[in-house]
Amino acid sequence: MEQSQHEVINPNQGLLSFLIVHDNQDSTYISPHWHRAVELSYTLKGSIDQFYVAGENFQTHSGQILVINTQEVHSIRVLKHKEESNLALTITYPYPFLIGQCEKIAYSRFDINHPEQFSAEQKRAYKELQKILEKIVLDCHSDRFDKNLKLNLGILKALEILIDFSWWMIFLQLVGIIVCKLLSALKRLTNICSNITKTISIWKIWQHIAIFHVLIWLDF
């Protein structure tokens, strides 16, 4: 069994996040690893044959977005057998940067890996995110003087949309607290019922003893 490695993510110079465009045809294997940063992967052309995220395997296609949440173990394998060239984008948001933009992200999970479950509004947001990511790739290949500015704007816009696909872990924590309290109350109720049963049993014993004494007295 392969062991996952921890990876430290630092942003590119002049950018708010780590950003890379993958445009080679070579076979690629990235062993299981994790990091506190949140990673976004966008397949523009071709496919990623095996993209494992938290135990779930994806075979990506053109236009597909995957998000790896903080501390989720993931690995990638790309095989060299395709006619179409691969083109993909990776944006990795450092954890301190994310918390600096929105503290609630510390208690949230981004849920975007299953677009077939989206509402109509989420589907529109997904398409908007695709456009932003495609623009980022174009800006990466640009030699404009304001290239980093445009890339940082794209990075922030993508994050803004991602937040719409998040749900707060604090809600689950509250549910967990409520469940624990209910279980504790149920345990107390069970103990009370058990004690009542014991009390009834003792009362019956005393009744039998009293009847026994009465019978003895009648015999005399």
JSON list of C-alpha atoms in Angstrom, two decimals:
[
{"chain": "A", "resi": 1, "resn": "MET", "atom": "CA", "xyz": [0.00, 0.00, 0.00]},
{"chain": "A", "resi": 2, "resn": "GLU", "atom": "CA", "xyz": [1.42, 3.39, -1.01]},
{"chain": "A", "resi": 3, "resn": "GLN", "atom": "CA", "xyz": [1.90, 5.96, 1.70]},
{"chain": "A", "resi": 4, "resn": "SER", "atom": "CA", "xyz": [0.84, 9.52, 1.07]},
{"chain": "A", "resi": 5, "resn": "GLN", "atom": "CA", "xyz": [3.32, 12.35, 1.43]},
{"chain": "A", "resi": 6, "resn": "HIS", "atom": "CA", "xyz": [2.72, 15.84, 2.75]},
{"chain": "A", "resi": 7, "resn": "GLU", "atom": "CA", "xyz": [3.46, 18.63, 0.27]},
{"chain": "A", "resi": 8, "resn": "VAL", "atom": "CA", "xyz": [4.04, 22.30, 1.08]},
{"chain": "A", "resi": 9, "resn": "ILE", "atom": "CA", "xyz": [2.46, 24.70, -1.45]},
{"chain": "A", "resi": 10, "resn": "ASN", "atom": "CA", "xyz": [3.93, 28.14, -2.13]},
{"chain": "A", "resi": 11, "resn": "PRO", "atom": "CA", "xyz": [2.49, 30.62, -4.65]},
{"chain": "A", "resi": 12, "resn": "ASN", "atom": "CA", "xyz": [4.29, 31.59, -7.85]},
{"chain": "A", "resi": 13, "resn": "GLN", "atom": "CA", "xyz": [6.28, 34.80, -7.62]},
{"chain": "A", "resi": 14, "resn": "GLY", "atom": "CA", "xyz": [3.92, 37.74, -7.97]},
{"chain": "A", "resi": 15, "resn": "LEU", "atom": "CA", "xyz": [0.79, 35.56, -7.81]},
{"chain": "A", "resi": 16, "resn": "LEU", "atom": "CA", "xyz": [-1.72, 34.83, -5.06]},
{"chain": "A", "resi": 17, "resn": "SER", "atom": "CA", "xyz": [-1.56, 31.07, -5.62]},
{"chain": "A", "resi": 18, "resn": "PHE", "atom": "CA", "xyz": [0.49, 28.31, -7.17]},
{"chain": "A", "resi": 19, "resn": "LEU", "atom": "CA", "xyz": [-0.48, 28.05, -10.83]},
{"chain": "A", "resi": 20, "resn": "ILE", "atom": "CA", "xyz": [0.69, 25.72, -13.60]},
{"chain": "A", "resi": 21, "resn": "VAL", "atom": "CA", "xyz": [-0.47, 24.84, -17.12]},
{"chain": "A", "resi": 22, "resn": "HIS", "atom": "CA", "xyz": [0.14, 21.23, -18.17]},
{"chain": "A", "resi": 23, "resn": "ASP", "atom": "CA", "xyz": [0.56, 20.88, -21.93]},
{"chain": "A", "resi": 24, "resn": "ASN", "atom": "CA", "xyz": [2.84, 17.90, -22.50]},
{"chain": "A", "resi": 25, "resn": "GLN", "atom": "CA", "xyz": [2.14, 14.46, -23.96]},
{"chain": "A", "resi": 26, "resn": "ASP", "atom": "CA", "xyz": [4.36, 12.47, -21.64]},
{"chain": "A", "resi": 27, "resn": "SER", "atom": "CA", "xyz": [3.11, 9.80, -19.28]},
{"chain": "A", "resi": 28, "resn": "THR", "atom": "CA", "xyz": [2.71, 11.28, -15.83]},
{"chain": "A", "resi": 29, "resn": "TYR", "atom": "CA", "xyz": [2.41, 9.79, -12.37]},
{"chain": "A", "resi": 30, "resn": "ILE", "atom": "CA", "xyz": [2.07, 11.84, -9.19]},
{"chain": "A", "resi": 31, "resn": "SER", "atom": "CA", "xyz": [2.11, 9.61, -6.13]},
{"chain": "A", "resi": 32, "resn": "PRO", "atom": "CA", "xyz": [-0.47, 9.95, -3.33]},
{"chain": "A", "resi": 33, "resn": "HIS", "atom": "CA", "xyz": [0.08, 13.12, -1.35]},
{"chain": "A", "resi": 34, "resn": "TRP", "atom": "CA", "xyz": [-1.83, 15.76, 0.59]},
{"chain": "A", "resi": 35, "resn": "HIS", "atom": "CA", "xyz": [-1.53, 19.38, 1.61]},
{"chain": "A", "resi": 36, "resn": "ARG", "atom": "CA", "xyz": [-3.48, 21.97, 3.56]},
{"chain": "A", "resi": 37, "resn": "ALA", "atom": "CA", "xyz": [-3.94, 23.99, 0.39]},
{"chain": "A", "resi": 38, "resn": "VAL", "atom": "CA", "xyz": [-7.05, 23.62, -1.76]},
{"chain": "A", "resi": 39, "resn": "GLU", "atom": "CA", "xyz": [-6.28, 22.46, -5.30]},
{"chain": "A", "resi": 40, "resn": "LEU", "atom": "CA", "xyz": [-8.38, 23.05, -8.40]},
{"chain": "A", "resi": 41, "resn": "SER", "atom": "CA", "xyz": [-7.77, 21.03, -11.57]},
{"chain": "A", "resi": 42, "resn": "TYR", "atom": "CA", "xyz": [-9.33, 21.91, -14.91]},
{"chain": "A", "resi": 43, "resn": "THR", "atom": "CA", "xyz": [-9.02, 19.67, -17.98]},
{"chain": "A", "resi": 44, "resn": "LEU", "atom": "CA", "xyz": [-9.25, 21.81, -21.11]},
{"chain": "A", "resi": 45, "resn": "LYS", "atom": "CA", "xyz": [-8.25, 19.16, -23.68]},
{"chain": "A", "resi": 46, "resn": "GLY", "atom": "CA", "xyz": [-7.65, 15.44, -23.52]},
{"chain": "A", "resi": 47, "resn": "SER", "atom": "CA", "xyz": [-8.16, 13.59, -20.23]},
{"chain": "A", "resi": 48, "resn": "ILE", "atom": "CA", "xyz": [-6.56, 12.49, -16.99]},
{"chain": "A", "resi": 49, "resn": "ASP", "atom": "CA", "xyz": [-6.81, 8.70, -16.89]},
{"chain": "A", "resi": 50, "resn": "GLN", "atom": "CA", "xyz": [-6.78, 8.23, -13.13]},
{"chain": "A", "resi": 51, "resn": "PHE", "atom": "CA", "xyz": [-7.34, 11.10, -10.75]},
{"chain": "A", "resi": 52, "resn": "TYR", "atom": "CA", "xyz": [-7.85, 9.74, -7.24]},
{"chain": "A", "resi": 53, "resn": "VAL", "atom": "CA", "xyz": [-9.38, 12.18, -4.76]},
{"chain": "A", "resi": 54, "resn": "ALA", "atom": "CA", "xyz": [-10.06, 10.99, -1.21]},
{"chain": "A", "resi": 55, "resn": "GLY", "atom": "CA", "xyz": [-10.48, 7.39, -2.38]},
{"chain": "A", "resi": 56, "resn": "GLU", "atom": "CA", "xyz": [-12.69, 8.21, -5.37]},
{"chain": "A", "resi": 57, "resn": "ASN", "atom": "CA", "xyz": [-11.37, 7.65, -8.90]},
{"chain": "A", "resi": 58, "resn": "PHE", "atom": "CA", "xyz": [-12.15, 10.10, -11.70]},
{"chain": "A", "resi": 59, "resn": "GLN", "atom": "CA", "xyz": [-11.31, 9.87, -15.39]},
{"chain": "A", "resi": 60, "resn": "THR", "atom": "CA", "xyz": [-11.57, 13.47, -16.45]},
{"chain": "A", "resi": 61, "resn": "HIS", "atom": "CA", "xyz": [-12.72, 14.83, -19.80]},
{"chain": "A", "resi": 62, "resn": "SER", "atom": "CA", "xyz": [-12.56, 18.17, -21.57]},
{"chain": "A", "resi": 63, "resn": "GLY", "atom": "CA", "xyz": [-14.33, 20.85, -19.52]},
{"chain": "A", "resi": 64, "resn": "GLN", "atom": "CA", "xyz": [-14.25, 18.94, -16.22]},
{"chain": "A", "resi": 65, "resn": "ILE", "atom": "CA", "xyz": [-13.29, 20.65, -12.97]},
{"chain": "A", "resi": 66, "resn": "LEU", "atom": "CA", "xyz": [-12.07, 18.79, -9.89]},
{"chain": "A", "resi": 67, "resn": "VAL", "atom": "CA", "xyz": [-11.36, 20.25, -6.46]},
{"chain": "A", "resi": 68, "resn": "ILE", "atom": "CA", "xyz": [-9.17, 18.63, -3.83]},
{"chain": "A", "resi": 69, "resn": "ASN", "atom": "CA", "xyz": [-10.11, 19.92, -0.40]},
{"chain": "A", "resi": 70, "resn": "THR", "atom": "CA", "xyz": [-7.60, 20.56, 2.34]},
{"chain": "A", "resi": 71, "resn": "GLN", "atom": "CA", "xyz": [-5.80, 17.42, 3.60]},
{"chain": "A", "resi": 72, "resn": "GLU", "atom": "CA", "xyz": [-7.46, 15.11, 1.06]},
{"chain": "A", "resi": 73, "resn": "VAL", "atom": "CA", "xyz": [-5.06, 12.47, -0.26]},
{"chain": "A", "resi": 74, "resn": "HIS", "atom": "CA", "xyz": [-4.89, 12.47, -4.06]},
{"chain": "A", "resi": 75, "resn": "SER", "atom": "CA", "xyz": [-2.82, 11.07, -6.91]},
{"chain": "A", "resi": 76, "resn": "ILE", "atom": "CA", "xyz": [-2.68, 11.41, -10.71]},
{"chain": "A", "resi": 77, "resn": "ARG", "atom": "CA", "xyz": [-1.80, 9.06, -13.53]},
{"chain": "A", "resi": 78, "resn": "VAL", "atom": "CA", "xyz": [-1.80, 10.07, -17.21]},
{"chain": "A", "resi": 79, "resn": "LEU", "atom": "CA", "xyz": [-1.06, 7.38, -19.80]},
{"chain": "A", "resi": 80, "resn": "LYS", "atom": "CA", "xyz": [0.60, 8.08, -23.13]},
{"chain": "A", "resi": 81, "resn": "HIS", "atom": "CA", "xyz": [-1.87, 6.62, -25.59]},
{"chain": "A", "resi": 82, "resn": "LYS", "atom": "CA", "xyz": [-4.02, 9.54, -26.74]},
{"chain": "A", "resi": 83, "resn": "GLU", "atom": "CA", "xyz": [-4.38, 11.09, -30.17]},
{"chain": "A", "resi": 84, "resn": "GLU", "atom": "CA", "xyz": [-5.50, 14.42, -28.71]},
{"chain": "A", "resi": 85, "resn": "SER", "atom": "CA", "xyz": [-2.93, 16.47, -26.83]},
{"chain": "A", "resi": 86, "resn": "ASN", "atom": "CA", "xyz": [-3.56, 17.12, -23.15]},
{"chain": "A", "resi": 87, "resn": "LEU", "atom": "CA", "xyz": [-4.07, 20.59, -21.76]},
{"chain": "A", "resi": 88, "resn": "ALA", "atom": "CA", "xyz": [-4.88, 21.14, -18.11]},
{"chain": "A", "resi": 89, "resn": "LEU", "atom": "CA", "xyz": [-4.67, 23.86, -15.48]},
{"chain": "A", "resi": 90, "resn": "THR", "atom": "CA", "xyz": [-3.85, 23.51, -11.80]},
{"chain": "A", "resi": 91, "resn": "ILE", "atom": "CA", "xyz": [-4.52, 26.29, -9.30]},
{"chain": "A", "resi": 92, "resn": "THR", "atom": "CA", "xyz": [-3.46, 25.59, -5.73]},
{"chain": "A", "resi": 93, "resn": "TYR", "atom": "CA", "xyz": [-4.67, 28.07, -3.11]},
{"chain": "A", "resi": 94, "resn": "PRO", "atom": "CA", "xyz": [-2.37, 28.21, -0.04]},
{"chain": "A", "resi": 95, "resn": "TYR", "atom": "CA", "xyz": [-4.31, 27.64, 3.18]},
{"chain": "A", "resi": 96, "resn": "PRO", "atom": "CA", "xyz": [-3.25, 30.90, 4.91]},
{"chain": "A", "resi": 97, "resn": "PHE", "atom": "CA", "xyz": [-4.36, 32.84, 1.83]},
{"chain": "A", "resi": 98, "resn": "LEU", "atom": "CA", "xyz": [-7.79, 31.14, 1.85]},
{"chain": "A", "resi": 99, "resn": "ILE", "atom": "CA", "xyz": [-8.36, 31.86, 5.54]},
{"chain": "A", "resi": 100, "resn": "GLY", "atom": "CA", "xyz": [-7.30, 35.45, 4.96]},
{"chain": "A", "resi": 101, "resn": "GLN", "atom": "CA", "xyz": [-9.99, 35.87, 2.31]},
{"chain": "A", "resi": 102, "resn": "CYS", "atom": "CA", "xyz": [-12.79, 34.07, 4.17]},
{"chain": "A", "resi": 103, "resn": "GLU", "atom": "CA", "xyz": [-12.41, 32.65, 7.68]},
{"chain": "A", "resi": 104, "resn": "LYS", "atom": "CA", "xyz": [-15.36, 30.28, 7.23]},
{"chain": "A", "resi": 105, "resn": "ILE", "atom": "CA", "xyz": [-13.32, 28.34, 4.68]},
{"chain": "A", "resi": 106, "resn": "ALA", "atom": "CA", "xyz": [-11.61, 26.73, 7.69]},
{"chain": "A", "resi": 107, "resn": "TYR", "atom": "CA", "xyz": [-14.92, 24.94, 8.36]},
{"chain": "A", "resi": 108, "resn": "SER", "atom": "CA", "xyz": [-16.01, 24.28, 4.80]},
{"chain": "A", "resi": 109, "resn": "ARG", "atom": "CA", "xyz": [-15.69, 21.77, 1.99]},
{"chain": "A", "resi": 110, "resn": "PHE", "atom": "CA", "xyz": [-15.88, 22.61, -1.69]},
{"chain": "A", "resi": 111, "resn": "ASP", "atom": "CA", "xyz": [-18.29, 20.27, -3.47]},
{"chain": "A", "resi": 112, "resn": "ILE", "atom": "CA", "xyz": [-17.92, 20.60, -7.23]},
{"chain": "A", "resi": 113, "resn": "ASN", "atom": "CA", "xyz": [-16.74, 17.17, -8.41]},
{"chain": "A", "resi": 114, "resn": "HIS", "atom": "CA", "xyz": [-20.21, 15.86, -9.31]},
{"chain": "A", "resi": 115, "resn": "PRO", "atom": "CA", "xyz": [-21.83, 18.38, -11.70]},
{"chain": "A", "resi": 116, "resn": "GLU", "atom": "CA", "xyz": [-24.57, 15.88, -12.56]},
{"chain": "A", "resi": 117, "resn": "GLN", "atom": "CA", "xyz": [-26.06, 16.70, -9.15]},
{"chain": "A", "resi": 118, "resn": "PHE", "atom": "CA", "xyz": [-26.09, 20.48, -9.65]},
{"chain": "A", "resi": 119, "resn": "SER", "atom": "CA", "xyz": [-29.10, 22.76, -9.60]},
{"chain": "A", "resi": 120, "resn": "ALA", "atom": "CA", "xyz": [-29.77, 25.03, -12.60]},
{"chain": "A", "resi": 121, "resn": "GLU", "atom": "CA", "xyz": [-28.10, 27.92, -10.78]},
{"chain": "A", "resi": 122, "resn": "GLN", "atom": "CA", "xyz": [-25.03, 25.84, -9.96]},
{"chain": "A", "resi": 123, "resn": "LYS", "atom": "CA", "xyz": [-24.75, 24.72, -13.59]},
{"chain": "A", "resi": 124, "resn": "ARG", "atom": "CA", "xyz": [-24.65, 28.37, -14.67]},
{"chain": "A", "resi": 125, "resn": "ALA", "atom": "CA", "xyz": [-21.95, 29.09, -12.09]},
{"chain": "A", "resi": 126, "resn": "TYR", "atom": "CA", "xyz": [-20.00, 26.04, -13.30]},
{"chain": "A", "resi": 127, "resn": "LYS", "atom": "CA", "xyz": [-20.00, 27.36, -16.88]},
{"chain": "A", "resi": 128, "resn": "GLU", "atom": "CA", "xyz": [-18.87, 30.77, -15.65]},
{"chain": "A", "resi": 129, "resn": "LEU", "atom": "CA", "xyz": [-16.03, 29.11, -13.75]},
{"chain": "A", "resi": 130, "resn": "GLN", "atom": "CA", "xyz": [-14.99, 27.23, -16.91]},
{"chain": "A", "resi": 131, "resn": "LYS", "atom": "CA", "xyz": [-14.75, 30.54, -18.80]},
{"chain": "A", "resi": 132, "resn": "ILE", "atom": "CA", "xyz": [-12.63, 32.09, -16.04]},
{"chain": "A", "resi": 133, "resn": "LEU", "atom": "CA", "xyz": [-10.24, 29.12, -16.00]},
{"chain": "A", "resi": 134, "resn": "GLU", "atom": "CA", "xyz": [-9.89, 29.18, -19.79]},
{"chain": "A", "resi": 135, "resn": "LYS", "atom": "CA", "xyz": [-9.09, 32.90, -19.59]},
{"chain": "A", "resi": 136, "resn": "ILE", "atom": "CA", "xyz": [-6.41, 32.15, -16.98]},
{"chain": "A", "resi": 137, "resn": "VAL", "atom": "CA", "xyz": [-4.75, 29.69, -19.37]},
{"chain": "A", "resi": 138, "resn": "LEU", "atom": "CA", "xyz": [-4.75, 32.31, -22.13]},
{"chain": "A", "resi": 139, "resn": "ASP", "atom": "CA", "xyz": [-3.27, 34.88, -19.75]},
{"chain": "A", "resi": 140, "resn": "CYS", "atom": "CA", "xyz": [-0.55, 32.40, -18.75]},
{"chain": "A", "resi": 141, "resn": "HIS", "atom": "CA", "xyz": [0.69, 32.37, -22.34]},
{"chain": "A", "resi": 142, "resn": "SER", "atom": "CA", "xyz": [0.48, 36.15, -22.63]},
{"chain": "A", "resi": 143, "resn": "ASP", "atom": "CA", "xyz": [3.49, 38.48, -22.54]},
{"chain": "A", "resi": 144, "resn": "ARG", "atom": "CA", "xyz": [1.49, 41.56, -21.51]},
{"chain": "A", "resi": 145, "resn": "PHE", "atom": "CA", "xyz": [2.96, 43.92, -18.94]},
{"chain": "A", "resi": 146, "resn": "ASP", "atom": "CA", "xyz": [-0.07, 43.38, -16.67]},
{"chain": "A", "resi": 147, "resn": "LYS", "atom": "CA", "xyz": [-0.03, 39.59, -16.97]},
{"chain": "A", "resi": 148, "resn": "ASN", "atom": "CA", "xyz": [0.22, 38.93, -13.20]},
{"chain": "A", "resi": 149, "resn": "LEU", "atom": "CA", "xyz": [-2.59, 41.38, -12.49]},
{"chain": "A", "resi": 150, "resn": "LYS", "atom": "CA", "xyz": [-4.92, 39.57, -14.88]},
{"chain": "A", "resi": 151, "resn": "LEU", "atom": "CA", "xyz": [-3.90, 36.17, -13.48]},
{"chain": "A", "resi": 152, "resn": "ASN", "atom": "CA", "xyz": [-4.54, 37.31, -9.90]},
{"chain": "A", "resi": 153, "resn": "LEU", "atom": "CA", "xyz": [-7.96, 38.67, -10.88]},
{"chain": "A", "resi": 154, "resn": "GLY", "atom": "CA", "xyz": [-8.79, 35.30, -12.44]},
{"chain": "A", "resi": 155, "resn": "ILE", "atom": "CA", "xyz": [-7.56, 33.45, -9.35]},
{"chain": "A", "resi": 156, "resn": "LEU", "atom": "CA", "xyz": [-9.82, 35.56, -7.12]},
{"chain": "A", "resi": 157, "resn": "LYS", "atom": "CA", "xyz": [-12.84, 35.26, -9.43]},
{"chain": "A", "resi": 158, "resn": "ALA", "atom": "CA", "xyz": [-12.46, 31.48, -9.51]},
{"chain": "A", "resi": 159, "resn": "LEU", "atom": "CA", "xyz": [-12.30, 31.38, -5.71]},
{"chain": "A", "resi": 160, "resn": "GLU", "atom": "CA", "xyz": [-15.39, 33.56, -5.42]},
{"chain": "A", "resi": 161, "resn": "ILE", "atom": "CA", "xyz": [-17.39, 31.06, -7.50]},
{"chain": "A", "resi": 162, "resn": "LEU", "atom": "CA", "xyz": [-15.91, 28.09, -5.64]},
{"chain": "A", "resi": 163, "resn": "ILE", "atom": "CA", "xyz": [-17.29, 29.45, -2.39]},
{"chain": "A", "resi": 164, "resn": "ASP", "atom": "CA", "xyz": [-20.79, 29.09, -3.87]},
{"chain": "A", "resi": 165, "resn": "PHE", "atom": "CA", "xyz": [-20.09, 25.36, -4.10]},
{"chain": "A", "resi": 166, "resn": "SER", "atom": "CA", "xyz": [-19.09, 25.01, -0.46]},
{"chain": "A", "resi": 167, "resn": "TRP", "atom": "CA", "xyz": [-20.95, 23.82, 2.59]},
{"chain": "A", "resi": 168, "resn": "TRP", "atom": "CA", "xyz": [-20.01, 24.62, 6.12]},
{"chain": "A", "resi": 169, "resn": "MET", "atom": "CA", "xyz": [-18.51, 21.91, 8.33]},
{"chain": "A", "resi": 170, "resn": "ILE", "atom": "CA", "xyz": [-19.68, 23.93, 11.35]},
{"chain": "A", "resi": 171, "resn": "PHE", "atom": "CA", "xyz": [-23.22, 22.81, 10.49]},
{"chain": "A", "resi": 172, "resn": "LEU", "atom": "CA", "xyz": [-22.18, 19.19, 10.74]},
{"chain": "A", "resi": 173, "resn": "GLN", "atom": "CA", "xyz": [-20.36, 19.90, 13.98]},
{"chain": "A", "resi": 174, "resn": "LEU", "atom": "CA", "xyz": [-23.54, 21.39, 15.44]},
{"chain": "A", "resi": 175, "resn": "VAL", "atom": "CA", "xyz": [-25.51, 18.36, 14.27]},
{"chain": "A", "resi": 176, "resn": "GLY", "atom": "CA", "xyz": [-22.90, 16.16, 15.94]},
{"chain": "A", "resi": 177, "resn": "ILE", "atom": "CA", "xyz": [-23.26, 18.06, 19.22]},
{"chain": "A", "resi": 178, "resn": "ILE", "atom": "CA", "xyz": [-27.06, 17.74, 19.07]},
{"chain": "A", "resi": 179, "resn": "VAL", "atom": "CA", "xyz": [-26.81, 14.00, 18.36]},
{"chain": "A", "resi": 180, "resn": "CYS", "atom": "CA", "xyz": [-24.41, 13.54, 21.30]},
{"chain": "A", "resi": 181, "resn": "LYS", "atom": "CA", "xyz": [-26.81, 15.37, 23.61]},
{"chain": "A", "resi": 182, "resn": "LEU", "atom": "CA", "xyz": [-29.73, 13.28, 22.38]},
{"chain": "A", "resi": 183, "resn": "LEU", "atom": "CA", "xyz": [-27.76, 10.08, 22.94]},
{"chain": "A", "resi": 184, "resn": "SER", "atom": "CA", "xyz": [-26.81, 11.26, 26.42]},
{"chain": "A", "resi": 185, "resn": "ALA", "atom": "CA", "xyz": [-30.46, 12.05, 27.20]},
{"chain": "A", "resi": 186, "resn": "LEU", "atom": "CA", "xyz": [-31.51, 8.66, 25.83]},
{"chain": "A", "resi": 187, "resn": "LYS", "atom": "CA", "xyz": [-28.93, 6.95, 28.05]},
{"chain": "A", "resi": 188, "resn": "ARG", "atom": "CA", "xyz": [-30.25, 8.78, 31.11]},
{"chain": "A", "resi": 189, "resn": "LEU", "atom": "CA", "xyz": [-33.81, 7.84, 30.17]},
{"chain": "A", "resi": 190, "resn": "THR", "atom": "CA", "xyz": [-32.76, 4.21, 29.76]},
{"chain": "A", "resi": 191, "resn": "ASN", "atom": "CA", "xyz": [-31.16, 4.27, 33.22]},
{"chain": "A", "resi": 192, "resn": "ILE", "atom": "CA", "xyz": [-34.30, 5.79, 34.72]},
{"chain": "A", "resi": 193, "resn": "CYS", "atom": "CA", "xyz": [-36.47, 3.13, 33.09]},
{"chain": "A", "resi": 194, "resn": "SER", "atom": "CA", "xyz": [-34.07, 0.45, 34.31]},
{"chain": "A", "resi": 195, "resn": "ASN", "atom": "CA", "xyz": [-34.24, 1.81, 37.87]},
{"chain": "A", "resi": 196, "resn": "ILE", "atom": "CA", "xyz": [-38.03, 1.97, 37.69]},
{"chain": "A", "resi": 197, "resn": "THR", "atom": "CA", "xyz": [-38.08, -1.67, 36.57]},
{"chain": "A", "resi": 198, "resn": "LYS", "atom": "CA", "xyz": [-35.80, -2.58, 39.48]},
{"chain": "A", "resi": 199, "resn": "THR", "atom": "CA", "xyz": [-38.02, -0.62, 41.88]},
{"chain": "A", "resi": 200, "resn": "ILE", "atom": "CA", "xyz": [-41.10, -2.44, 40.62]},
{"chain": "A", "resi": 201, "resn": "SER", "atom": "CA", "xyz": [-39.31, -5.78, 41.02]},
{"chain": "A", "resi": 202, "resn": "ILE", "atom": "CA", "xyz": [-38.28, -4.90, 44.59]},
{"chain": "A", "resi": 203, "resn": "TRP", "atom": "CA", "xyz": [-41.86, -3.82, 45.32]},
{"chain": "A", "resi": 204, "resn": "LYS", "atom": "CA", "xyz": [-43.14, -7.18, 44.10]},
{"chain": "A", "resi": 205, "resn": "ILE", "atom": "CA", "xyz": [-40.61, -8.97, 46.32]},
{"chain": "A", "resi": 206, "resn": "TRP", "atom": "CA", "xyz": [-41.79, -6.98, 49.31]},
{"chain": "A", "resi": 207, "resn": "GLN", "atom": "CA", "xyz": [-45.37, -7.84, 48.40]},
{"chain": "A", "resi": 208, "resn": "HIS", "atom": "CA", "xyz": [-44.52, -11.54, 48.36]},
{"chain": "A", "resi": 209, "resn": "ILE", "atom": "CA", "xyz": [-42.71, -11.24, 51.69]},
{"chain": "A", "resi": 210, "resn": "ALA", "atom": "CA", "xyz": [-45.71, -9.45, 53.20]},
{"chain": "A", "resi": 211, "resn": "ILE", "atom": "CA", "xyz": [-48.10, -12.13, 51.93]},
{"chain": "A", "resi": 212, "resn": "PHE", "atom": "CA", "xyz": [-45.78, -14.83, 53.31]},
{"chain": "A", "resi": 213, "resn": "HIS", "atom": "CA", "xyz": [-45.83, -13.17, 56.74]},
{"chain": "A", "resi": 214, "resn": "VAL", "atom": "CA", "xyz": [-49.63, -12.93, 56.65]},
{"chain": "A", "resi": 215, "resn": "LEU", "atom": "CA", "xyz": [-49.96, -16.62, 55.78]},
{"chain": "A", "resi": 216, "resn": "ILE", "atom": "CA", "xyz": [-47.62, -17.58, 58.61]},
{"chain": "A", "resi": 217, "resn": "TRP", "atom": "CA", "xyz": [-49.61, -15.43, 61.02]},
{"chain": "A", "resi": 218, "resn": "LEU", "atom": "CA", "xyz": [-52.90, -17.08, 59.89]},
{"chain": "A", "resi": 219, "resn": "ASP", "atom": "CA", "xyz": [-51.42, -20.51, 60.45]},
{"chain": "A", "resi": 220, "resn": "PHE", "atom": "CA", "xyz": [-50.74, -19.56, 64.02]}
]
